[in-house]
XYZ file of C-alpha atoms in Angstrom:
95
model
C -26.728 133.733 -35.716
C -30.046 135.610 -35.312
C -29.347 137.944 -32.868
C -26.989 137.829 -29.762
C -28.608 134.813 -28.483
C -30.428 132.297 -31.345
C -28.845 129.722 -32.985
C -30.948 129.200 -36.265
C -30.721 126.940 -39.338
C -31.922 128.455 -42.441
C -34.300 130.635 -43.099
C -38.032 131.423 -44.741
C -39.917 134.715 -44.812
C -42.766 134.129 -43.099
C -46.627 135.743 -43.188
C -48.431 136.391 -39.915
C -51.594 134.477 -39.539
C -53.051 137.614 -37.523
C -51.885 140.002 -40.408
C -51.327 139.020 -43.537
C -49.616 142.589 -44.332
C -47.030 141.670 -41.622
C -44.065 139.545 -42.976
C -40.472 138.685 -41.842
C -37.206 136.418 -41.852
C -36.684 133.693 -39.386
C -35.259 130.552 -39.045
C -36.910 127.302 -39.639
C -35.615 126.521 -36.665
C -32.926 127.036 -33.817
C -32.114 127.181 -30.067
C -31.381 129.205 -27.427
C -29.074 128.162 -24.702
C -30.637 130.182 -21.584
C -29.821 129.812 -18.378
C -33.286 128.525 -16.951
C -33.656 126.408 -20.031
C -33.120 125.703 -23.794
C -35.071 127.437 -25.658
C -36.165 125.760 -29.112
C -37.588 127.465 -32.168
C -39.720 126.184 -34.913
C -40.922 123.303 -34.092
C -44.647 123.495 -33.045
C -45.151 126.087 -36.227
C -46.509 123.247 -38.827
C -49.290 120.921 -38.354
C -46.984 118.165 -38.473
C -44.728 119.154 -35.790
C -47.537 120.433 -33.571
C -49.141 116.751 -33.693
C -45.604 114.893 -33.047
C -44.749 117.473 -30.006
C -46.835 115.811 -27.390
C -44.464 112.744 -27.870
C -41.275 114.677 -27.054
C -41.266 114.151 -23.852
C -41.274 116.878 -20.646
C -41.244 120.824 -22.017
C -43.164 123.776 -21.548
C -44.205 125.664 -24.514
C -44.198 129.696 -25.256
C -45.853 131.994 -27.801
C -43.598 130.754 -30.476
C -41.135 128.021 -28.968
C -40.714 125.415 -26.557
C -38.752 125.289 -23.649
C -36.455 122.239 -22.331
C -35.116 122.188 -19.098
C -32.169 119.103 -19.763
C -32.142 117.318 -22.682
C -32.669 114.184 -20.487
C -36.449 115.061 -20.104
C -36.946 114.370 -23.776
C -36.991 111.924 -26.491
C -33.904 112.679 -28.859
C -35.694 110.879 -31.752
C -38.845 112.693 -31.544
C -36.407 116.006 -31.400
C -34.552 115.026 -34.187
C -38.256 114.470 -36.127
C -39.438 117.727 -35.185
C -35.963 119.359 -36.304
C -36.458 117.446 -39.759
C -39.995 118.809 -39.990
C -39.114 122.308 -39.516
C -35.939 122.139 -41.627
C -38.478 121.019 -44.653
C -40.534 124.211 -44.060
C -41.466 126.619 -47.323
C -41.785 130.301 -47.674
C -44.833 131.831 -46.631
C -46.463 129.113 -44.221
C -48.042 130.935 -41.606
C -45.961 130.646 -37.978
């Protein structure tokens, strides 16, 4: 668990692209089942994920996550690929 509501897998040390002195630990990928929608983390941060994201289906984006209202709205095979890309992340890749 990452905080009270995020289920995260793996971890990496990130360096903020806005300020190279800002670093932290964050899950490579994760999700949070919220009332209005499912929040998915780590799917769009790497170039490979960002280029595959349009094939996911019906979603919206936040600053660091992807929001899905229903799993039926997305292509689960694409979601699996996005998760695999996120899980392969190495330390010190910008987020």
